[in-house]
Coordinates of C-alpha atoms and ligand atoms in Angstrom, one line a residue:
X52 CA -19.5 8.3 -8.0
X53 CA -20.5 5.9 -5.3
X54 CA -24.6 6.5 -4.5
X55 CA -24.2 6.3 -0.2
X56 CA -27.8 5.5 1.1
X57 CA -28.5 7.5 4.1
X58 CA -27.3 5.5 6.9
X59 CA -24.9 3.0 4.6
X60 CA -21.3 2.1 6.0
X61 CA -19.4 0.8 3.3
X62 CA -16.2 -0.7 2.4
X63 CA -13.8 1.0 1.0
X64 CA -10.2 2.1 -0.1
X65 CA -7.5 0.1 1.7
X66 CA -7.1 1.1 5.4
X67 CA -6.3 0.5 8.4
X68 CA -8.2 -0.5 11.7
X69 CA -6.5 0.9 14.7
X70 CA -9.0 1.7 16.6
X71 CA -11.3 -0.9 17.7
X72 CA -12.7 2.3 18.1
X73 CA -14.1 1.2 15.4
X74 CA -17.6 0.7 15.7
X75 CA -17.4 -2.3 16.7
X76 CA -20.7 -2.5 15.9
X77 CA -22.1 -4.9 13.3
X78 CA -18.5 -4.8 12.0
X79 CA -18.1 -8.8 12.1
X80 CA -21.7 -9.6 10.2
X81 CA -22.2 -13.0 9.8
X82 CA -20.3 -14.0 6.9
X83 CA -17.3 -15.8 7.0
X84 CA -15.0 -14.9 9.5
X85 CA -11.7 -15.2 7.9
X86 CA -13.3 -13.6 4.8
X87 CA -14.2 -10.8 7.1
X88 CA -11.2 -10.9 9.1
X89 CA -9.2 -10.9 5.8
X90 CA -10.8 -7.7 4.5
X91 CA -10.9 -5.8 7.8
X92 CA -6.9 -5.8 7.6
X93 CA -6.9 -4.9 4.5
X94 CA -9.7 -2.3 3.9
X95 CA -11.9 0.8 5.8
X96 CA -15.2 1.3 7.3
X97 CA -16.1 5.2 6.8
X98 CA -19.2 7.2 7.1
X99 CA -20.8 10.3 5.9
X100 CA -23.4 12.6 7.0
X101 CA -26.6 12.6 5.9
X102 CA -29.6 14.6 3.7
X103 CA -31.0 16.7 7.0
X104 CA -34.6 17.7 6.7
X105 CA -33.5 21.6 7.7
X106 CA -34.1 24.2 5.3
X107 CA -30.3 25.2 5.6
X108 CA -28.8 27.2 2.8
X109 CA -25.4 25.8 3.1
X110 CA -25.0 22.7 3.4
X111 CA -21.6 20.6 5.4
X112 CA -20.1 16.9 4.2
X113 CA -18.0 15.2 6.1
X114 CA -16.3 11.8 5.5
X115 CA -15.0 10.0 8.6
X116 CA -12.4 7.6 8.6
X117 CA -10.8 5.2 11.0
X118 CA -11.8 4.9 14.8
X119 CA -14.7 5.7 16.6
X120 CA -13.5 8.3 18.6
X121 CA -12.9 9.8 14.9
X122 CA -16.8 9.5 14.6
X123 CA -17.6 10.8 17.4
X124 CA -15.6 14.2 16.5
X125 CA -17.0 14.4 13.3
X126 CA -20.6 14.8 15.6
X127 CA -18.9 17.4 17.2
X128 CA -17.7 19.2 14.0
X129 CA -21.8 18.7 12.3
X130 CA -23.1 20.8 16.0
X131 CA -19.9 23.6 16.0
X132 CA -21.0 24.2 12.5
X133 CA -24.9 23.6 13.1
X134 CA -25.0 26.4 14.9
X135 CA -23.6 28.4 12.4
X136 CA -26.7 27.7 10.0
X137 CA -25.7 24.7 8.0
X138 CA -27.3 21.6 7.3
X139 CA -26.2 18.4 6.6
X140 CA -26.1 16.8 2.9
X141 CA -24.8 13.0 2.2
X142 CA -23.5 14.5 -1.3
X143 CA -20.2 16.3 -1.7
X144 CA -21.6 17.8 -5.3
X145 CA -24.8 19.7 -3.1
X146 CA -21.9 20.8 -0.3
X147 CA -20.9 24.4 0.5
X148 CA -17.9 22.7 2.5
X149 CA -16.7 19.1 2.1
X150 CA -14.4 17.8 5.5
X151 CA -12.8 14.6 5.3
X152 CA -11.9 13.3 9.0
X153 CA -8.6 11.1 8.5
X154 CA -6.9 8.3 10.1
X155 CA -3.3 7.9 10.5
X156 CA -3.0 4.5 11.7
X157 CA -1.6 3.0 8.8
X158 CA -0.1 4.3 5.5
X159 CA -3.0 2.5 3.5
X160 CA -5.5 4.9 5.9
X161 CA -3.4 8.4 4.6
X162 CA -3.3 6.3 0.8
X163 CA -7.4 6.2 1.1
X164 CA -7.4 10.4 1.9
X165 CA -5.1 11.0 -0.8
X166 CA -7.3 9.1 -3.4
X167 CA -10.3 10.9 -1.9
X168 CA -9.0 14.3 -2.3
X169 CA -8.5 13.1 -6.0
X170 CA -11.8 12.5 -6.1
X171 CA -13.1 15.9 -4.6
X172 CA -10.9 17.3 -7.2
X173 CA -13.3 16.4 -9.5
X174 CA -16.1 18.3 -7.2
X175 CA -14.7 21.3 -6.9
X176 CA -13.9 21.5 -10.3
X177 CA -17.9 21.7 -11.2
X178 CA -18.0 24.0 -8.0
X179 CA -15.4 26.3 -7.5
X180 CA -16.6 28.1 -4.4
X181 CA -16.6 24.8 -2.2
X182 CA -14.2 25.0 0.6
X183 CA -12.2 21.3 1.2
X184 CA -11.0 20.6 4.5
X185 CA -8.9 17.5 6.3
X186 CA -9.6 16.7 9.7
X187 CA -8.4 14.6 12.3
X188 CA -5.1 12.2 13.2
X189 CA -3.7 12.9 9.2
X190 CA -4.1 16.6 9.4
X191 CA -2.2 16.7 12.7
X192 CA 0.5 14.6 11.9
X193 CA 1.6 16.5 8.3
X194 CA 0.1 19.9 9.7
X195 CA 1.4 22.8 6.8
X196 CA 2.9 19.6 4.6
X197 CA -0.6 19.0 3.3
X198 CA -1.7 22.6 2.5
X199 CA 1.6 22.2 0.5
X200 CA 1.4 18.7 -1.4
X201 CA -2.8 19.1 -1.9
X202 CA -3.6 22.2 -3.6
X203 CA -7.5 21.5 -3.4
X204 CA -7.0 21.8 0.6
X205 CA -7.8 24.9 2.0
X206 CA -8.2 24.1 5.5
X207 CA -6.1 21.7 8.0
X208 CA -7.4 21.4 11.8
X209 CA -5.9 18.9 14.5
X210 CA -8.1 16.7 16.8
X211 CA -8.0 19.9 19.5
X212 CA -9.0 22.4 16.8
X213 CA -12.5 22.3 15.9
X214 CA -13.8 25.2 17.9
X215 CA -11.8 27.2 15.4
X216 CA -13.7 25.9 12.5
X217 CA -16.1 28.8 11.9
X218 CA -13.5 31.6 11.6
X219 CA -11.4 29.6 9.3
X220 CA -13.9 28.5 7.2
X221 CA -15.3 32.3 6.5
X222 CA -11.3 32.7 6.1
X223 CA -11.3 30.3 3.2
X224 CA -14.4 31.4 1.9
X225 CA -12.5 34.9 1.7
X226 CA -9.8 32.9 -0.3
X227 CA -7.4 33.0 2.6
X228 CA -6.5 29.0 3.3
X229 CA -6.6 28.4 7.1
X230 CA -4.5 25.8 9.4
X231 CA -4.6 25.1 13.3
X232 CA -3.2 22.2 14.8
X233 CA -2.7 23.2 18.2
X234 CA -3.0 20.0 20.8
X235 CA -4.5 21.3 23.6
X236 CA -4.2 19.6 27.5
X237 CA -7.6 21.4 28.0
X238 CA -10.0 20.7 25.2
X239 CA -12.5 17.6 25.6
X240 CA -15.8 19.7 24.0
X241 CA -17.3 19.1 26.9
X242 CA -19.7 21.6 26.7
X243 CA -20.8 20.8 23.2
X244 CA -23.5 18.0 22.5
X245 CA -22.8 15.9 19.3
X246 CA -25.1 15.8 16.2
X247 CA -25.8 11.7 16.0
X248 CA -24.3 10.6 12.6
X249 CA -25.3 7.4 10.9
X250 CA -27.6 6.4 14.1
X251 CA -29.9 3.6 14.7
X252 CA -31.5 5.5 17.5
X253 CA -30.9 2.8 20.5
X254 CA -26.9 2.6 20.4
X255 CA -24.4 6.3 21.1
X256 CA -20.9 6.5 21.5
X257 CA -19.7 9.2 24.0
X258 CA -16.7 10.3 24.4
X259 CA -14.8 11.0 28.0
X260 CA -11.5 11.7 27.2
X261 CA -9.3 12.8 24.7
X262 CA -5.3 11.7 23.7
X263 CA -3.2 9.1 25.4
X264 CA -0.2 9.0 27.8
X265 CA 0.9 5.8 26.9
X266 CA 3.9 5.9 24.4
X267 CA 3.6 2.5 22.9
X268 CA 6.5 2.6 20.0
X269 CA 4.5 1.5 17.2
X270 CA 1.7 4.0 17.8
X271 CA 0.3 7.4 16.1
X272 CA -1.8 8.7 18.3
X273 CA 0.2 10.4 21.3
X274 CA 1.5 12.5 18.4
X275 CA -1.7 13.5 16.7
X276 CA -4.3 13.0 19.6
X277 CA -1.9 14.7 22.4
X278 CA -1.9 14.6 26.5
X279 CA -4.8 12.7 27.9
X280 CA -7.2 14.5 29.5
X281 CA -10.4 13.2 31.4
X282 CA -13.9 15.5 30.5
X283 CA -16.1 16.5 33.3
X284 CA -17.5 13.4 34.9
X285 CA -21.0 15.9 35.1
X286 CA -21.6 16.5 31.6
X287 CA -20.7 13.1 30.7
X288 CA -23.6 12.0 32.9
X289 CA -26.2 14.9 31.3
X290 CA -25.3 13.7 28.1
X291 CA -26.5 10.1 28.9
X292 CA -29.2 11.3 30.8
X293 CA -30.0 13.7 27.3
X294 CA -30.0 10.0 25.2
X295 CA -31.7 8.2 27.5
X296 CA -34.6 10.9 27.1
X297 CA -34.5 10.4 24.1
X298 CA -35.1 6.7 23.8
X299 CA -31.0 5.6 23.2
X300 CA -30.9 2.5 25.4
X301 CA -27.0 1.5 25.2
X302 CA -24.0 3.9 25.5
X303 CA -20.4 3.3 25.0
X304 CA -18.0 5.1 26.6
X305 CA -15.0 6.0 24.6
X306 CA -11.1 6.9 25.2
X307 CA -7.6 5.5 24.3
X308 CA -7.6 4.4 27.3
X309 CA -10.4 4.4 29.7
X310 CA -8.8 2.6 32.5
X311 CA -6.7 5.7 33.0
X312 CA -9.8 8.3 33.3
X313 CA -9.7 10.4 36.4
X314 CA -11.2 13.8 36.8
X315 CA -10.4 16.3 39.9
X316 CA -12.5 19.2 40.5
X317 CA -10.0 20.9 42.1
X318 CA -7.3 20.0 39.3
X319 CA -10.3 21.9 37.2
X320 CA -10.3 24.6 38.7
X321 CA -13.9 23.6 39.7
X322 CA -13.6 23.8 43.3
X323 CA -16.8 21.5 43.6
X324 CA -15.5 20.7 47.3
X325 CA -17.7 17.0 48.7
X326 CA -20.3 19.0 50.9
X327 CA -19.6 16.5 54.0
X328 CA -15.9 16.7 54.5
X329 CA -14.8 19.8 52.2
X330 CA -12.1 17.2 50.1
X331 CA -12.1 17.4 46.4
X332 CA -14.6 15.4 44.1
X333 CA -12.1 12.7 42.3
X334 CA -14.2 10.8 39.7
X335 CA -12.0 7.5 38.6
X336 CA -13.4 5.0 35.6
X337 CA -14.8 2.7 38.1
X338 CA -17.2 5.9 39.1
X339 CA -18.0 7.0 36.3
X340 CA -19.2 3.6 35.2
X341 CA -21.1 3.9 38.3
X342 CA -22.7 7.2 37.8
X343 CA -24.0 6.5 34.0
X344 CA -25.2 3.1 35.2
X345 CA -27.4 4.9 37.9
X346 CA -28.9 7.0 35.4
X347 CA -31.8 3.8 34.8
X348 CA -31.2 0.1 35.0
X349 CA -32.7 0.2 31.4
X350 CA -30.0 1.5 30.0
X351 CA -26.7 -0.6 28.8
X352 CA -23.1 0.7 29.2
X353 CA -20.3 -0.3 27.9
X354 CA -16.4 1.3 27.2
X355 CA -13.6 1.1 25.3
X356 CA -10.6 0.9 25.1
X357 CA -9.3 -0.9 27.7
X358 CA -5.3 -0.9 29.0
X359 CA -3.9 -4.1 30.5
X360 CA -2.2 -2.5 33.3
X361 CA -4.8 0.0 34.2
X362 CA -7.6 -2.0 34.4
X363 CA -8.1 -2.2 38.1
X364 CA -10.3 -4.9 40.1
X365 CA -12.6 -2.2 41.3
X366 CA -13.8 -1.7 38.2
X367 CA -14.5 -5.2 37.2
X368 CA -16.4 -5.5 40.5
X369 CA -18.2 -2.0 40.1
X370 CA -19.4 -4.0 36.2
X371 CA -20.5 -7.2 38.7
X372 CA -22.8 -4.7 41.0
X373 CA -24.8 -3.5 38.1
X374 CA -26.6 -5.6 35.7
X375 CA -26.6 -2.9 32.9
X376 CA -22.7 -2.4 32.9
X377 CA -22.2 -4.9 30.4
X378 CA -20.1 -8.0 30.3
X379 CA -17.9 -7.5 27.7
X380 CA -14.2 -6.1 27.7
X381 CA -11.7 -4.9 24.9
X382 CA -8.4 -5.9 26.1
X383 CA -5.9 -5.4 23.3
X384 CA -2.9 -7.4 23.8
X385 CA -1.0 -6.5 20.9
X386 CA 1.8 -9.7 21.5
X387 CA 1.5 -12.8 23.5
X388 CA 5.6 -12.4 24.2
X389 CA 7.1 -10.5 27.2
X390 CA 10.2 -9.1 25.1
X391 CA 8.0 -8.2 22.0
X392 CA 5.8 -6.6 24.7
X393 CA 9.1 -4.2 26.2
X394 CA 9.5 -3.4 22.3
X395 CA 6.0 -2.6 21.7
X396 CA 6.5 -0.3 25.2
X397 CA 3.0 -1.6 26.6
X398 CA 4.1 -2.1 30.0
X399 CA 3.3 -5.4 30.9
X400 CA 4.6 -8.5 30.4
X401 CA 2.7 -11.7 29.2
X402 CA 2.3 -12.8 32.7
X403 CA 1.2 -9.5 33.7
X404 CA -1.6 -10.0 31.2
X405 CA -2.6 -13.2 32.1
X406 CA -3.4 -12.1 35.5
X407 CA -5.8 -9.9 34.6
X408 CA -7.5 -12.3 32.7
X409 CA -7.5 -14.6 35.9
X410 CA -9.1 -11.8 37.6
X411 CA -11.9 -11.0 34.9
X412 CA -12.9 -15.2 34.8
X413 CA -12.7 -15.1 38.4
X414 CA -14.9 -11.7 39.4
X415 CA -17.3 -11.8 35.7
X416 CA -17.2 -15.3 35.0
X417 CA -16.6 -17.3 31.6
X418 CA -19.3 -15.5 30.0
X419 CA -17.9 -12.6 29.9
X420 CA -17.1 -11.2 26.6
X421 CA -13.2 -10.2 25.8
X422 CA -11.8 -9.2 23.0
X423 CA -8.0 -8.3 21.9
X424 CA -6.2 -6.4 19.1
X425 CA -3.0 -8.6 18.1
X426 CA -0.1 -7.1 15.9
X427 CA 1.9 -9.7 13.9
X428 CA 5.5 -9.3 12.8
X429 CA 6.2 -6.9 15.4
X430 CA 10.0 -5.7 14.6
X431 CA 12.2 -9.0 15.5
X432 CA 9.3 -11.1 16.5
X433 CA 10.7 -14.7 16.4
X434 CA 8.9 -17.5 14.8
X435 CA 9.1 -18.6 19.3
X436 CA 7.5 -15.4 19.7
X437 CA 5.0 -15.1 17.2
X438 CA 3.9 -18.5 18.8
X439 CA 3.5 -17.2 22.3
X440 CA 0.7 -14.8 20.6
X441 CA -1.4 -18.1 19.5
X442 CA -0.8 -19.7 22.6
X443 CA -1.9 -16.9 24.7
X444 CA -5.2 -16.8 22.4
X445 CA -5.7 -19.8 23.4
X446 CA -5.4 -19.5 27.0
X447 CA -7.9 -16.0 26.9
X448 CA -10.2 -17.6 24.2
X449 CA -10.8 -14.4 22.7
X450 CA -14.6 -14.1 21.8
X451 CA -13.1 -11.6 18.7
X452 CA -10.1 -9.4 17.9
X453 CA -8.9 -7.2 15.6
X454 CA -5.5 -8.7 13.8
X455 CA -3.0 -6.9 11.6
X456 CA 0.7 -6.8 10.6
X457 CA 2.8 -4.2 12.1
X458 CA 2.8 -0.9 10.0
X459 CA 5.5 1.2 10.7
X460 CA 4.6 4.7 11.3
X461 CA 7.2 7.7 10.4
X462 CA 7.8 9.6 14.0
X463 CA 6.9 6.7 16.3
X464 CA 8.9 5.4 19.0
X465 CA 9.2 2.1 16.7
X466 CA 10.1 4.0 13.5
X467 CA 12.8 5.9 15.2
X468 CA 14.6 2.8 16.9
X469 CA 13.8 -0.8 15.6
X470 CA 14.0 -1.9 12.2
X471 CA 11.1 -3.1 10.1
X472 CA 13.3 -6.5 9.9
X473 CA 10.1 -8.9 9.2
X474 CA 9.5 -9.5 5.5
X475 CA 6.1 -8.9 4.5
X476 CA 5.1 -12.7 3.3
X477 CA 6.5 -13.6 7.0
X478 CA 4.3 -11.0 8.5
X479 CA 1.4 -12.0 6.3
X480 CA 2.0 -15.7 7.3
X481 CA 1.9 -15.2 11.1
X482 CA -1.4 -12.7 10.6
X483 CA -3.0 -15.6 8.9
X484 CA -2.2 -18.3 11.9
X485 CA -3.8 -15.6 14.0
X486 CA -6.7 -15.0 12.1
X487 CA -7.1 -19.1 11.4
X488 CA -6.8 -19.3 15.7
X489 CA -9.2 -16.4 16.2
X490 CA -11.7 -18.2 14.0
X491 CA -11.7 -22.0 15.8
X492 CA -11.7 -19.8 19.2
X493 CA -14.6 -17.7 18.2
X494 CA -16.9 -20.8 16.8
X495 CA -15.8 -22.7 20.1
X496 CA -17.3 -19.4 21.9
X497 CA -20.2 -18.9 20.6
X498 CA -20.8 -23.0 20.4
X499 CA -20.8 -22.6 24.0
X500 CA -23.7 -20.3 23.9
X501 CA -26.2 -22.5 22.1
X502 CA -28.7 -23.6 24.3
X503 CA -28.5 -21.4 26.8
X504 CA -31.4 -17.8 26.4
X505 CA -29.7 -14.0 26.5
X506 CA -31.4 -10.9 27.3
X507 CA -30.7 -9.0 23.9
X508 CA -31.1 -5.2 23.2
X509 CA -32.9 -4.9 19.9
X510 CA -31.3 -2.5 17.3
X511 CA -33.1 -3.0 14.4
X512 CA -34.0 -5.1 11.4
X513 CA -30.6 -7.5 10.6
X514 CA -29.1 -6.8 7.4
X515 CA -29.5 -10.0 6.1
X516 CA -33.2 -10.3 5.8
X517 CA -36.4 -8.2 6.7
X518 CA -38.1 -11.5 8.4
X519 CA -35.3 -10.9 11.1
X520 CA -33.9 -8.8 13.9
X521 CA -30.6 -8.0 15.1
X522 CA -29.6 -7.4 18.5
X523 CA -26.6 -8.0 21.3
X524 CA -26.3 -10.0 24.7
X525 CA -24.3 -8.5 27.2
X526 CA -21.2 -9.9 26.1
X527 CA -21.4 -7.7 22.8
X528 CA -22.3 -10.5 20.8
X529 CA -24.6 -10.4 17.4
X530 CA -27.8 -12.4 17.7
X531 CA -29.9 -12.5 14.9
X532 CA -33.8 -13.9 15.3
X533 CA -37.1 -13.9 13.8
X534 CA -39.3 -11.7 14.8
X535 CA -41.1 -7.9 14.6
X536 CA -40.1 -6.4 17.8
X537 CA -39.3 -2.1 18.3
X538 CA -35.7 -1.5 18.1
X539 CA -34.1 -0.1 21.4
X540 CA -36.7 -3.1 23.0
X541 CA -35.5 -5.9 25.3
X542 CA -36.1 -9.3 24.6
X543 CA -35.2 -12.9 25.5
X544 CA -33.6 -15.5 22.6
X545 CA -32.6 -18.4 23.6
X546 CA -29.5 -19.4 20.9
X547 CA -30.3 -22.3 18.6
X548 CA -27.3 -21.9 16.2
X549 CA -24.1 -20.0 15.3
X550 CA -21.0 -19.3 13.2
X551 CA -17.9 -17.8 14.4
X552 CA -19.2 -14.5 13.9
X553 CA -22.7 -14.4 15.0
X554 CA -25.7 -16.2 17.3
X555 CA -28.7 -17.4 15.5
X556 CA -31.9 -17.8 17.9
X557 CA -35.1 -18.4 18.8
X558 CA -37.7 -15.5 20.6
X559 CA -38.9 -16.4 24.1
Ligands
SF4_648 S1 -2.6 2.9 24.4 FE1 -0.9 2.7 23.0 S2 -1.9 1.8 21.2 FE2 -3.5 2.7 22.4 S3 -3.7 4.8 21.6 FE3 -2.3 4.9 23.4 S4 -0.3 4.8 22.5 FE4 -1.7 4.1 21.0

């Protein structure tokens, strides 16, 4: 049995990476890139709750996998389940229930549940009266199926499900297994504030919306996240206000897609009419940005996921106004070819892309951060094609992205229409040239930062050695320096060194 150390993330079954949700956080450390690279296409980051200090007679689990909107759910399942008197314990053998919140990206992400269940087999073996339950984008997409083909299961809740949690856990505990994966158009938990998993105390994730309209064909998760739906730009702002309080210093605002957030009070039924002229209160993403940033110049914001044909110059020049909106954006690409692009149903063609590029250079400047998610051996990529992808890399110069060879996903768009016509060693060649280009681009980056000094948020002590601390500039990049400064601190480092992955400097 693996020993997890309170706040450890660790490597490990085969996975998937879909979502850049992933923390992006400390993800690329600073070892060798295409070593990291290699392993992040190939393996999983999860994480696990922890040994609370509350004298809590029953006692939850909970395994997250995948994205970080799947992290930030499994915060909301700990405080719907708080509040029904348990604690938290980072041991599945001292748990009363045991939840393991899935990804669906890939078929290696279900392959990694499957072997865990295995695994919890073995727990509830010793403890018969432990109640298993799957969560999350896996649960949705084989609903009743998994009740069927994993007898240890006895509960199976969707994304939009959680609030139901309570009942069907007393259900199971009553010997009755329990299923609800209804997607709601409603639900964004809004009114429920998450229990910090696995925190360093300066960093949060926050999420402001739930599901995705977009239909691209290779992807999951309009099928087991739903409808998008924006969450009341008001309790968004209370919950940063509640962190900030409470000494968090950065925030990152989460959705599929953020570009696409827009909340109307009259569309929810809120009726909060603007005082001065009676019209509606319409919150878009560039004023929500706007609104958390206000809550103190002290505190960094940043967002993601970002869609190429949403993001919208008002936004990029509501992140120029305020200093604290950082200067970093996650624009997946996914193909650097306009007819792999139509197959992929993103959209926008290449061109379409590169404007929006032009338009963060021109309004942000070079220093701002971008990164991408690329797919290689997209079905009927060309060996032309696949070379449009490294070219537009090196047009963008990518500061980092997230690289992988197309999956195909049973009940996407992709899956129903196109065949998987790209052998694997082909697919595995191309995601290699990608990762090879990603790696010159990202020393040529961060060479360009030596010499110059970055404001840098401290988050703790770097994982490398105690001597040092670890931190980010605005542009989302790793800086690692000597030093004994707080966490969730500012300080000044001016870079002295670097390797693809990381800045190496100097306190001012
Ligand atoms: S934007 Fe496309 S890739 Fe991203 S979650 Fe939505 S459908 Fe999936």
């Amino acid at each position: 049995m693996l020993k997890l150390d309170k706040f450890k993330r660790i490597s490990a079954d085969k996975m998937s990476l879909h979502s850049y949700l992933c923390s992006m956080q400390g993800l690329i450390a600073d070892i060798d890139l295409l070593e990291e690279e290699k392993k992040q296409s190939e393996s999983c980051e999860y994480k696990t709750t922890e040994d609370d200090d509350s004298l809590a007679v029953r006692k939850l689990y909970i395994e997250s996998y995948g994205c970080q909107m799947n992290f930030s759910d499994s915060e909301i399942v700990t405080s719907i389940l708080k509040k029904e008197g348990f604690g938290t314990t980072s041991s599945p053998e001292h748990a009363d229930v045991i939840l393991i919140n899935t990804c669906s990206i890939r078929e290696k992400a279900e392959q990694t549940v499957r072997n865990r269940l295995n695994f919890f087999n073995g727990v509830k073996k010793k403890n018969r009266e432990v109640t298993v339950g799957v969560l999350g984008c896996m649960a949705e997409r084989l609903k009743s199926k998994l009740l069927e083909e994993e007898k240890i299961v006895d509960l199976v809740l969707g994304p939009d499900a959680y609030r139901d949690l309570p009942k069907l856990v007393k259900k199971a505990e009553e010997g009755e297994k329990g299923i609800n994966t209804f997607l709601s158009r409603e639900e964004t938990y809004a009114d429920i504030s998450p229990v910090r998993l696995n925190s360093n105390g300066v960093t949060a994730f926050i999420s402001i919306m739930r599901g995705c309209d977009n239909m691209c064909s290779f992807c999951v998760v309009p099928f087991t996240r739903g409808r998008e739906r924006s969450r009341d730009p008001h309790s968004i702002v209370q919950e940063v206000q509640d962190l900030f309080n409470k000494g968090y210093r950065e925030v990152t605002l989460l959705g599929q897609n953020v570009d696409s957030y827009k909340w109307s009070a009259e569309e929810n039924n809120k009726a909060r009419l603007n005082r001065k002229n009676g019209v509606d209160e319409i919150v878009n993403f560039a004023n929500l940005i706007e609104l958390v940033a206000k809550v103190s110049p002290d505190l960094r914001v940043r967002f993601s996921t970002s869609h190429p044909k949403d993001i919208t110059d008002e936004v990029l020049h509501t992140m120029k106004k305020y200093e604290n909106i950082c200067n970093y954006i996650h624009l997946p690409a996914q193909s650097g070819n306009t007819r792999v692009l139509e197959l992929m149903n993103r959209t926008y063609s290449r061109e379409w892309y590169i404007n929006r590029v032009k338009a963060i250079r021109e309004i942000l400047g070079d220093e701002c951060g971008i990164s991408s998610d690329m797919i290689a051996g997209f079905c009927s990529e060309t060996e032309e094609e696949h070379r449009d992808t490294l070219t537009l890399m090196d047009y963008v110069k990518y500061d980092f992205s997230y690289m992988f060879f197309y999956s195909e996903r049973p009940g996407t768009l992709a899956a129903k229409k196109y065949a998987d016509d790209i052998p694997l060693d082909i697919k595995k060649k191309r995601l290699q040239e990608i990762i090879e280009k990603q790696r010159e681009i990202s020393l040529e980056r961060n060479q360009a930062n030596v010499g110059k000094t970055y404001k840098v948020l401290v988050e703790g002590k770097s994982k490398r050695s105690v001597e040092q601390m670890q931190g980010r500039n605005s542009a989302n990049k790793v800086i690692i320096f000597e030093g004994d400064v707080a966490a969730g601190s500012y300080v000044n480092v001016l870079v002295t060194d670097c390797t693809p992955a990381t800045l190496f400097g100097k306190l001012q």
